[in-house]
Coordinates of C-alpha atoms in Angstrom, one line a residue:
M1 CA 106.6 8.6 -74.8
P2 CA 109.7 9.7 -77.6
H3 CA 113.3 9.4 -75.8
I4 CA 115.0 12.8 -76.0
S5 CA 119.4 12.4 -75.7
I6 CA 121.2 15.3 -75.1
I7 CA 124.5 15.5 -74.8
G8 CA 126.0 18.1 -72.4
A9 CA 124.3 19.4 -69.3
G10 CA 125.6 23.2 -70.1
I11 CA 122.6 26.4 -70.0
S12 CA 122.0 25.3 -73.0
G13 CA 121.6 21.8 -72.0
I14 CA 119.4 21.9 -68.9
S15 CA 117.4 24.6 -71.5
A16 CA 116.6 22.0 -74.1
A17 CA 116.1 19.3 -71.4
C18 CA 113.6 21.0 -69.4
Y19 CA 111.7 22.4 -72.6
A20 CA 111.9 19.2 -74.2
A21 CA 110.6 17.3 -70.5
A22 CA 107.8 19.6 -69.9
A23 CA 106.2 18.7 -73.7
G24 CA 106.0 15.5 -72.3
H25 CA 109.3 13.6 -73.7
T26 CA 111.4 11.1 -71.5
V27 CA 114.3 13.2 -71.2
S28 CA 118.5 12.1 -70.8
V29 CA 120.8 13.6 -70.1
Y30 CA 125.1 12.8 -71.2
E31 CA 127.9 15.1 -69.7
K32 CA 131.4 14.6 -69.6
N33 CA 132.6 16.3 -66.7
S34 CA 131.4 15.2 -63.2
T35 CA 129.8 18.0 -62.7
I36 CA 126.6 19.6 -64.9
G37 CA 126.4 23.8 -65.7
G38 CA 129.1 24.1 -68.5
R39 CA 131.4 26.5 -68.5
A40 CA 129.1 28.1 -66.2
R41 CA 130.0 25.7 -63.0
A42 CA 131.2 26.5 -59.9
F43 CA 134.2 24.5 -57.6
D44 CA 134.8 25.2 -53.4
Q45 CA 138.6 25.1 -52.2
G46 CA 138.9 26.2 -48.7
G47 CA 135.8 28.0 -47.3
F48 CA 135.9 29.3 -50.7
T49 CA 133.2 29.4 -53.4
F50 CA 134.4 30.5 -57.2
D51 CA 132.3 30.2 -60.0
M52 CA 134.7 29.1 -62.8
G53 CA 133.3 31.1 -66.2
P54 CA 129.8 33.5 -66.3
S55 CA 130.0 36.4 -63.2
W56 CA 127.3 39.0 -64.8
Y57 CA 123.5 38.4 -64.4
W58 CA 122.1 40.6 -67.5
M59 CA 118.9 40.8 -69.2
P60 CA 117.3 39.9 -65.8
D61 CA 113.6 39.2 -68.7
I62 CA 114.9 36.0 -70.0
F63 CA 115.2 34.3 -67.2
E64 CA 112.1 35.1 -66.0
R65 CA 111.2 34.3 -69.2
F66 CA 112.4 30.7 -68.8
F67 CA 110.9 30.1 -66.3
N68 CA 107.2 31.8 -65.7
D69 CA 107.1 29.0 -68.8
F70 CA 107.5 26.3 -66.3
G71 CA 105.1 28.0 -63.5
K72 CA 108.2 30.4 -61.3
T73 CA 108.9 33.0 -61.1
T74 CA 112.6 34.4 -60.9
A75 CA 112.0 35.7 -57.0
D76 CA 111.3 32.1 -56.7
M77 CA 114.0 30.7 -58.0
L78 CA 116.8 32.8 -56.3
N79 CA 117.6 35.7 -54.2
L80 CA 118.9 38.3 -56.6
V81 CA 120.4 41.2 -55.4
K82 CA 120.6 44.9 -57.4
L83 CA 124.2 45.5 -58.0
D84 CA 124.5 49.7 -57.2
P85 CA 127.5 50.6 -58.2
G86 CA 126.7 47.9 -61.2
F87 CA 130.5 47.6 -62.4
R88 CA 133.7 50.0 -61.4
V89 CA 136.0 51.1 -64.4
F90 CA 139.5 51.9 -64.1
F91 CA 141.1 54.8 -66.3
A92 CA 145.2 55.5 -67.5
G93 CA 145.2 59.1 -65.4
S94 CA 141.7 59.4 -63.8
A95 CA 140.7 58.1 -60.6
P96 CA 138.1 54.9 -61.0
I97 CA 134.8 55.8 -62.4
D98 CA 131.4 53.7 -60.7
I99 CA 128.4 52.8 -63.0
P100 CA 125.6 53.7 -61.4
A101 CA 122.0 51.7 -60.9
G102 CA 119.7 54.4 -61.2
A103 CA 119.2 56.4 -64.1
G104 CA 119.3 59.7 -62.5
E105 CA 122.7 59.4 -60.9
L106 CA 123.8 58.1 -64.4
E107 CA 122.9 60.9 -66.2
A108 CA 124.4 63.4 -63.4
L109 CA 128.3 61.1 -64.3
F110 CA 128.0 60.8 -67.5
E111 CA 127.2 65.2 -67.5
S112 CA 130.1 65.9 -65.2
I113 CA 132.0 64.5 -67.1
E114 CA 131.0 65.1 -70.4
P115 CA 129.5 68.7 -70.7
G116 CA 125.9 67.7 -72.6
S117 CA 126.3 64.2 -72.5
S118 CA 123.0 63.4 -70.0
A119 CA 120.9 64.1 -73.0
Q120 CA 122.9 62.1 -76.0
L121 CA 122.8 58.7 -73.3
R122 CA 119.3 59.5 -72.6
S123 CA 118.7 59.4 -76.3
Y124 CA 121.5 56.5 -77.5
L125 CA 120.1 54.5 -73.9
A126 CA 116.1 54.8 -76.0
D127 CA 118.0 53.2 -78.9
A128 CA 120.1 50.7 -77.2
E129 CA 115.8 49.7 -75.8
F130 CA 114.3 49.6 -78.8
K131 CA 117.2 47.0 -80.5
Y132 CA 117.0 45.5 -77.8
R133 CA 113.2 44.8 -77.8
H134 CA 113.1 44.2 -81.5
G135 CA 116.5 42.8 -81.8
M136 CA 116.9 40.8 -78.8
L137 CA 113.4 39.7 -78.1
A138 CA 112.3 39.0 -81.5
L139 CA 114.9 38.0 -83.9
A140 CA 116.6 35.7 -81.0
Y141 CA 113.3 33.8 -80.3
R142 CA 114.1 32.6 -84.5
P143 CA 115.9 29.1 -85.2
S144 CA 117.2 31.2 -87.7
L145 CA 116.8 28.5 -90.3
S146 CA 116.0 31.0 -93.5
W147 CA 115.6 34.4 -94.6
L148 CA 111.9 33.7 -94.2
E149 CA 111.9 34.0 -90.5
F150 CA 113.2 37.8 -90.7
A151 CA 110.1 38.6 -93.3
D152 CA 107.5 40.5 -91.2
M153 CA 106.5 43.6 -92.0
S154 CA 107.6 44.6 -88.7
L155 CA 110.9 43.6 -88.6
V156 CA 111.2 44.6 -92.3
K157 CA 109.6 48.2 -91.5
N158 CA 112.4 48.5 -88.6
A159 CA 115.3 46.8 -90.4
A160 CA 117.3 50.1 -90.7
R161 CA 116.6 51.4 -87.0
L162 CA 118.3 48.2 -86.1
K163 CA 121.7 49.1 -87.8
M164 CA 122.5 46.0 -88.6
F165 CA 125.0 47.4 -90.8
S166 CA 127.4 50.8 -88.9
S167 CA 129.9 49.5 -86.6
I168 CA 129.4 49.7 -82.7
R169 CA 132.2 52.4 -82.6
S170 CA 130.5 54.7 -85.2
H171 CA 128.1 54.3 -83.5
V172 CA 128.7 55.9 -79.9
R173 CA 131.2 57.6 -80.7
S174 CA 128.3 59.3 -82.5
Y175 CA 126.7 60.7 -79.6
F176 CA 130.2 60.9 -77.2
K177 CA 132.8 62.4 -77.7
D178 CA 135.3 61.6 -74.0
P179 CA 136.9 59.0 -74.9
R180 CA 136.4 57.0 -70.9
L181 CA 132.8 57.1 -72.2
A182 CA 133.3 55.8 -75.9
A183 CA 135.4 52.8 -73.4
I184 CA 132.1 52.1 -71.4
M185 CA 129.7 52.0 -74.5
E186 CA 132.5 49.7 -76.3
F187 CA 132.9 47.5 -73.5
P188 CA 130.8 44.8 -73.9
S189 CA 132.6 44.2 -78.1
L190 CA 136.1 42.7 -76.5
F191 CA 134.1 39.5 -75.2
L192 CA 131.4 40.0 -78.8
G193 CA 134.1 38.7 -80.8
A194 CA 135.9 42.1 -82.7
M195 CA 137.2 45.0 -83.0
P196 CA 134.5 47.8 -82.5
D197 CA 134.5 49.0 -86.1
N198 CA 132.8 45.3 -87.3
I199 CA 130.5 44.6 -84.6
P200 CA 126.9 46.2 -85.5
A201 CA 125.7 48.9 -84.0
L202 CA 122.8 46.7 -83.4
Y203 CA 125.0 45.4 -80.1
S204 CA 124.0 48.6 -79.0
L205 CA 121.1 46.8 -77.0
M206 CA 123.9 45.2 -74.7
N207 CA 124.1 48.6 -73.8
Y208 CA 120.6 48.8 -72.3
A209 CA 120.5 45.7 -70.8
A210 CA 124.6 46.7 -68.7
L211 CA 123.0 50.5 -67.5
A212 CA 118.8 50.4 -68.1
Q213 CA 118.0 47.1 -67.1
G214 CA 121.3 47.5 -64.4
T215 CA 123.3 44.2 -63.2
W216 CA 122.3 41.7 -60.8
Y217 CA 123.9 39.2 -58.7
P218 CA 122.0 35.7 -57.6
M219 CA 123.1 35.8 -53.9
G220 CA 125.2 33.1 -53.2
G221 CA 126.9 33.2 -57.2
M222 CA 126.0 32.2 -60.9
Y223 CA 125.7 28.1 -60.0
K224 CA 122.2 28.7 -58.4
V225 CA 121.3 29.8 -61.3
I226 CA 122.8 26.7 -63.0
E227 CA 120.6 24.4 -59.5
A228 CA 117.3 26.4 -60.1
M229 CA 117.5 24.7 -63.4
E230 CA 118.3 21.3 -62.7
S231 CA 115.5 21.3 -59.9
I232 CA 112.8 22.2 -62.9
A233 CA 114.5 19.9 -64.7
L234 CA 114.6 17.3 -61.6
S235 CA 111.3 17.9 -61.5
L236 CA 110.0 17.5 -65.3
G237 CA 111.2 13.7 -65.2
V238 CA 115.3 14.4 -66.5
T239 CA 118.1 12.1 -65.6
F240 CA 121.5 13.5 -65.4
H241 CA 124.0 11.0 -66.3
T242 CA 128.1 12.7 -65.5
D243 CA 131.8 11.6 -66.4
C244 CA 129.5 10.3 -69.3
P245 CA 131.3 11.8 -72.4
V246 CA 129.8 11.2 -75.8
E247 CA 132.1 8.6 -77.5
S248 CA 130.1 8.6 -80.7
I249 CA 126.4 9.2 -82.1
T250 CA 124.6 5.9 -84.3
T251 CA 122.9 6.4 -87.4
T252 CA 120.9 4.5 -90.1
N253 CA 118.9 5.7 -93.3
G254 CA 119.3 9.5 -92.2
K255 CA 118.3 8.9 -88.9
T256 CA 120.0 8.3 -85.7
T257 CA 119.0 6.0 -83.7
G258 CA 121.1 6.3 -80.5
L259 CA 124.0 7.4 -78.8
T260 CA 127.2 5.8 -78.1
A261 CA 128.9 7.2 -74.0
K262 CA 131.3 4.9 -71.6
Q263 CA 131.2 2.2 -74.2
Q264 CA 127.2 1.8 -74.4
Q265 CA 124.3 2.0 -75.9
H266 CA 121.8 3.9 -75.8
A267 CA 118.6 4.2 -78.1
C268 CA 116.4 7.4 -78.4
D269 CA 114.8 9.1 -80.9
A270 CA 116.1 12.4 -81.0
I271 CA 119.5 13.3 -80.0
I272 CA 120.2 17.7 -79.0
A273 CA 124.0 18.3 -78.9
T274 CA 124.7 21.0 -76.8
G275 CA 128.6 20.4 -76.4
D276 CA 131.0 21.7 -79.3
Y277 CA 129.0 22.0 -82.0
H278 CA 132.8 21.7 -83.7
H279 CA 133.3 18.5 -81.8
I280 CA 129.8 17.3 -82.1
E281 CA 130.6 17.1 -86.5
Q282 CA 135.1 16.1 -86.6
Q283 CA 134.1 13.9 -84.1
L284 CA 131.0 11.5 -83.6
L285 CA 130.3 11.7 -87.0
Q286 CA 131.2 10.2 -90.6
P287 CA 132.4 13.2 -92.4
T288 CA 129.4 12.9 -94.9
L289 CA 127.0 13.4 -92.2
R290 CA 128.4 16.5 -91.0
N291 CA 126.8 20.3 -91.8
Y292 CA 130.2 21.7 -92.1
S293 CA 133.9 20.2 -92.6
A294 CA 137.2 21.5 -90.8
A295 CA 137.8 23.9 -93.2
Y296 CA 134.4 25.7 -92.3
W297 CA 135.8 25.6 -88.7
D298 CA 138.8 27.5 -89.8
K299 CA 137.5 30.0 -91.2
K300 CA 135.1 31.4 -88.6
T301 CA 135.5 34.1 -86.4
F302 CA 136.0 32.9 -82.9
A303 CA 135.3 35.5 -79.2
P304 CA 137.9 35.1 -77.0
S305 CA 139.2 32.9 -75.3
C306 CA 140.5 33.1 -71.6
L307 CA 143.8 33.3 -69.3
I308 CA 141.6 32.7 -65.8
F309 CA 143.0 33.5 -62.1
Y310 CA 140.9 32.0 -58.9
L311 CA 143.1 33.2 -56.4
G312 CA 141.2 33.2 -52.2
V313 CA 143.0 36.6 -50.2
D314 CA 143.3 36.3 -46.2
R315 CA 141.9 40.1 -46.2
K316 CA 139.1 43.4 -47.5
L317 CA 140.7 44.3 -49.8
P318 CA 140.2 48.6 -50.4
G319 CA 139.6 50.0 -53.8
L320 CA 137.4 47.1 -55.0
I321 CA 133.7 46.3 -55.9
H322 CA 131.9 43.5 -56.8
H323 CA 132.8 43.7 -60.8
N324 CA 136.1 46.1 -61.9
L325 CA 137.2 46.9 -65.3
F326 CA 141.0 47.3 -65.6
F327 CA 140.4 50.0 -68.9
D328 CA 144.0 51.3 -67.8
A329 CA 146.0 50.1 -71.1
D330 CA 145.4 50.8 -75.0
M331 CA 142.1 48.9 -75.3
E332 CA 142.5 49.2 -79.4
Q333 CA 145.7 47.1 -79.0
H334 CA 144.8 44.5 -76.7
A335 CA 142.0 44.0 -79.1
A336 CA 144.1 44.0 -81.9
E337 CA 146.2 41.1 -80.6
I338 CA 142.8 38.7 -79.8
Y339 CA 140.7 39.4 -83.8
R340 CA 143.4 41.2 -85.7
S341 CA 147.1 39.2 -85.0
P342 CA 145.8 37.2 -82.0
A343 CA 148.8 37.4 -80.1
W344 CA 149.6 36.8 -76.8
P345 CA 148.4 40.9 -75.1
A346 CA 151.4 43.0 -74.2
N347 CA 149.5 45.3 -71.9
P348 CA 146.0 43.6 -72.0
L349 CA 142.6 45.1 -70.2
F350 CA 141.5 42.9 -67.7
Y351 CA 137.9 41.6 -65.7
V352 CA 137.9 41.7 -61.8
C353 CA 134.9 39.8 -60.2
C354 CA 135.5 40.0 -56.5
P355 CA 131.9 38.6 -55.5
S356 CA 132.8 38.9 -51.5
K357 CA 132.5 43.0 -51.8
T358 CA 128.3 41.5 -52.2
D359 CA 127.9 38.0 -50.8
R360 CA 129.6 36.7 -47.9
S361 CA 129.1 33.7 -48.5
V362 CA 131.8 33.2 -51.0
A363 CA 134.4 33.6 -49.1
P364 CA 135.6 33.2 -45.1
G365 CA 134.5 35.7 -42.7
G366 CA 137.2 38.7 -43.4
H367 CA 139.0 37.4 -46.9
E368 CA 138.1 37.6 -49.9
N369 CA 137.0 35.9 -53.1
L370 CA 138.4 37.1 -56.4
F371 CA 137.9 36.3 -59.8
V372 CA 140.5 37.8 -62.0
L373 CA 140.1 37.2 -66.5
V374 CA 142.3 38.1 -69.5
P375 CA 140.7 37.8 -72.9
V376 CA 143.3 36.4 -74.8
A377 CA 142.2 34.9 -78.4
T378 CA 142.1 31.8 -79.7
R379 CA 144.3 28.7 -80.7
L380 CA 147.4 30.2 -79.2
Q381 CA 150.6 28.2 -77.6
D382 CA 149.3 28.0 -73.9
D383 CA 152.6 28.1 -71.5
P384 CA 151.9 27.7 -67.5
Q385 CA 155.2 30.0 -68.0
L386 CA 153.0 32.8 -69.7
H387 CA 149.8 32.5 -66.8
E388 CA 152.9 33.4 -64.5
H389 CA 153.7 36.2 -66.2
Y390 CA 150.7 38.1 -66.6
Y391 CA 149.5 37.0 -62.9
N392 CA 152.3 39.8 -62.3
L393 CA 151.6 41.9 -64.6
V394 CA 147.9 41.9 -63.4
M395 CA 148.5 41.8 -59.6
D396 CA 151.2 45.5 -60.5
R397 CA 148.3 46.7 -61.8
I398 CA 145.5 46.3 -59.1
E399 CA 147.8 46.6 -56.3
K400 CA 149.3 50.0 -57.1
K401 CA 145.3 51.3 -58.5
I402 CA 144.2 50.0 -55.4
G403 CA 147.0 50.9 -52.8
A404 CA 146.9 47.8 -50.9
S405 CA 148.8 44.5 -51.1
I406 CA 147.0 41.3 -52.5
R407 CA 149.6 39.0 -53.6
D408 CA 151.3 38.2 -49.5
H409 CA 148.2 37.4 -48.2
I410 CA 147.3 34.6 -51.5
I411 CA 146.6 31.2 -50.1
Y412 CA 144.2 29.8 -53.5
K413 CA 145.6 29.9 -56.0
R414 CA 144.4 28.0 -59.1
T415 CA 145.1 29.2 -63.3
Y416 CA 142.7 28.5 -66.0
S417 CA 143.1 29.1 -69.3
I418 CA 143.5 27.8 -73.0
A419 CA 144.2 24.1 -72.7
D420 CA 141.4 24.5 -70.0
F421 CA 138.6 24.9 -72.1
T422 CA 139.6 22.8 -74.5
K423 CA 140.6 19.6 -71.8
D424 CA 136.4 20.2 -70.4
Y425 CA 134.7 21.5 -72.5
N426 CA 136.0 20.9 -76.5
A427 CA 136.5 23.7 -77.0
Y428 CA 137.6 25.2 -80.5
G429 CA 140.4 26.6 -80.6
G430 CA 140.1 27.3 -76.3
N431 CA 137.4 29.0 -76.9
A432 CA 135.3 30.9 -73.9
Y433 CA 132.6 32.6 -75.8
G434 CA 131.6 30.9 -79.0
L435 CA 131.5 33.4 -82.2
A436 CA 131.7 36.3 -82.9
N437 CA 128.8 38.4 -84.0
T438 CA 130.1 39.8 -86.4
L439 CA 127.4 40.5 -89.3
M440 CA 128.3 37.5 -91.2
Q441 CA 128.2 35.9 -88.5
T442 CA 124.5 36.6 -87.0
A443 CA 121.6 34.9 -87.2
V444 CA 121.2 32.7 -90.8
L445 CA 124.6 33.5 -90.5
K446 CA 125.5 30.9 -87.8
P447 CA 125.5 27.3 -87.8
K448 CA 122.5 25.7 -87.8
L449 CA 121.0 24.5 -85.3
R450 CA 119.6 21.3 -87.4
N451 CA 121.2 18.7 -88.7
K452 CA 121.3 18.7 -92.8
N453 CA 121.9 15.0 -93.0
I454 CA 120.0 13.9 -90.3
R455 CA 116.5 14.3 -89.3
N456 CA 116.4 13.8 -85.6
L457 CA 120.1 15.6 -85.1
F458 CA 120.0 19.2 -83.3
Y459 CA 122.5 21.3 -82.0
A460 CA 122.2 24.0 -78.8
G461 CA 125.3 26.2 -77.3
Q462 CA 127.4 29.2 -77.7
L463 CA 128.1 28.4 -81.5
T464 CA 123.9 28.5 -83.3
V465 CA 121.6 30.4 -82.3
P466 CA 121.1 33.2 -81.0
G467 CA 124.9 32.9 -80.4
P468 CA 127.1 33.1 -76.4
G469 CA 126.0 34.5 -73.4
V470 CA 123.6 33.1 -70.6
P471 CA 120.2 34.3 -71.6
P472 CA 121.5 33.4 -75.1
C473 CA 122.2 29.8 -74.6
I474 CA 119.0 29.6 -72.9
I475 CA 116.8 30.6 -75.9
S476 CA 119.0 28.3 -77.7
G477 CA 117.9 25.3 -75.7
Q478 CA 114.3 26.4 -75.9
L479 CA 114.9 27.0 -79.7
A480 CA 116.7 23.4 -80.8
A481 CA 114.4 21.4 -77.9
M482 CA 110.8 22.6 -79.9
Q483 CA 112.9 21.5 -83.1
A484 CA 113.1 18.0 -81.8
I485 CA 109.8 18.3 -80.3
K486 CA 108.4 19.8 -83.9
H487 CA 109.9 16.5 -86.1
L488 CA 109.0 13.9 -82.7
N489 CA 105.3 15.2 -82.9
T490 CA 105.3 15.3 -86.7
K491 CA 106.7 11.9 -87.2
T492 CA 104.0 10.6 -84.4
H493 CA 101.4 12.0 -85.9
E494 CA 102.5 9.9 -89.9
S495 CA 102.8 6.9 -88.3
A496 CA 99.2 7.7 -86.9
I497 CA 98.1 7.9 -90.5

């Protein structure tokens, strides 16, 4: 059977491996790090289990669809719990707002903040569901190799309702006037990669995912998703090679014949590259074989990087729930410092995850597990002294809001930032969330998942379609695998004639 090699064992790499192996191909996955999972890796320290990256489990139907494709259900693979409240938002000068899981409770909350907004919320979420169904589910599963893929009548008919050409900011503010409600609706844009006035209103579909579908958590941590996907891959015969960075891709006569990893040649019939797209092209391919030049990448708009603190605390902390958003600073200024005039932020918004509120297995008894994330611009000069400045800044604000000491009770601390993303993932500019979801970087306008010069080289991951995030990366792996399978099937058919 044809042999497919996959570069990178992150979400998209494992997804691609599953689909390729299920189609009957021999599959080998090469991962530079010592464990699989990519940005969704985890580590254990002193009784604490820390998810290193993704911590929000949204769009449960995408996960369900993946597991169903291999004869499983999510319930077979994960112990999911729905969080209620889904998340807590801290604002300056007012009490924190908890976002309930139930529709009735959510409407009552909005109404208590802005009279008349419960009806507006119903209308807004109905519109967001339409975008989710006809935008996310209808568009995301297309490989985006040509505009012709989007020319069917249903898409043309619904194009106006998807609101690709208006901004999420104008859309949100046409429904809600209270700045706190507007901030709750706009907050996903902080991670989508642009100012709210530059993100298409299509992405209000994220509000449907967050508020209507709800926020979930796999007991044991997000790495349980990786373990579940890995178990499927292994059952299909996939081979994983860890601590095995790929050094080059071998090509001849417009096709790849294999790759070199740890100075050893590995022959194959196709490659799916799911590592950093820029690194794959600029470091593993000759210039004439690349889809894009270095100048192309320099001009792209990237979503943020992050400064992350993994903290083990030897006490229970009041005032925090599982997911906490600290919006007690100027969102407009912070967004500008990420996207408009990149700089280390003066007074950033940030996110605190405390999974030990839900899951006792991730921290010793009586302890808390904290993941504190500050979004920052890519390509900044990383400086450990700055890390300490921001550590104290966020600790000051958390301790003030919850009225309890944290720093005196920290027994484990690890910092992770721009330089670490570059080192561990070859991430261009130290990016954490891929390309920004701007109009000019959507669908066909994203980097292509097929190499135009090497007919059996394909790409997947957050720098190609459909984009960043765990569910989109699951889809990306599937799309790339389908293209590779199609190519190999065509090749086999031609050989038989």
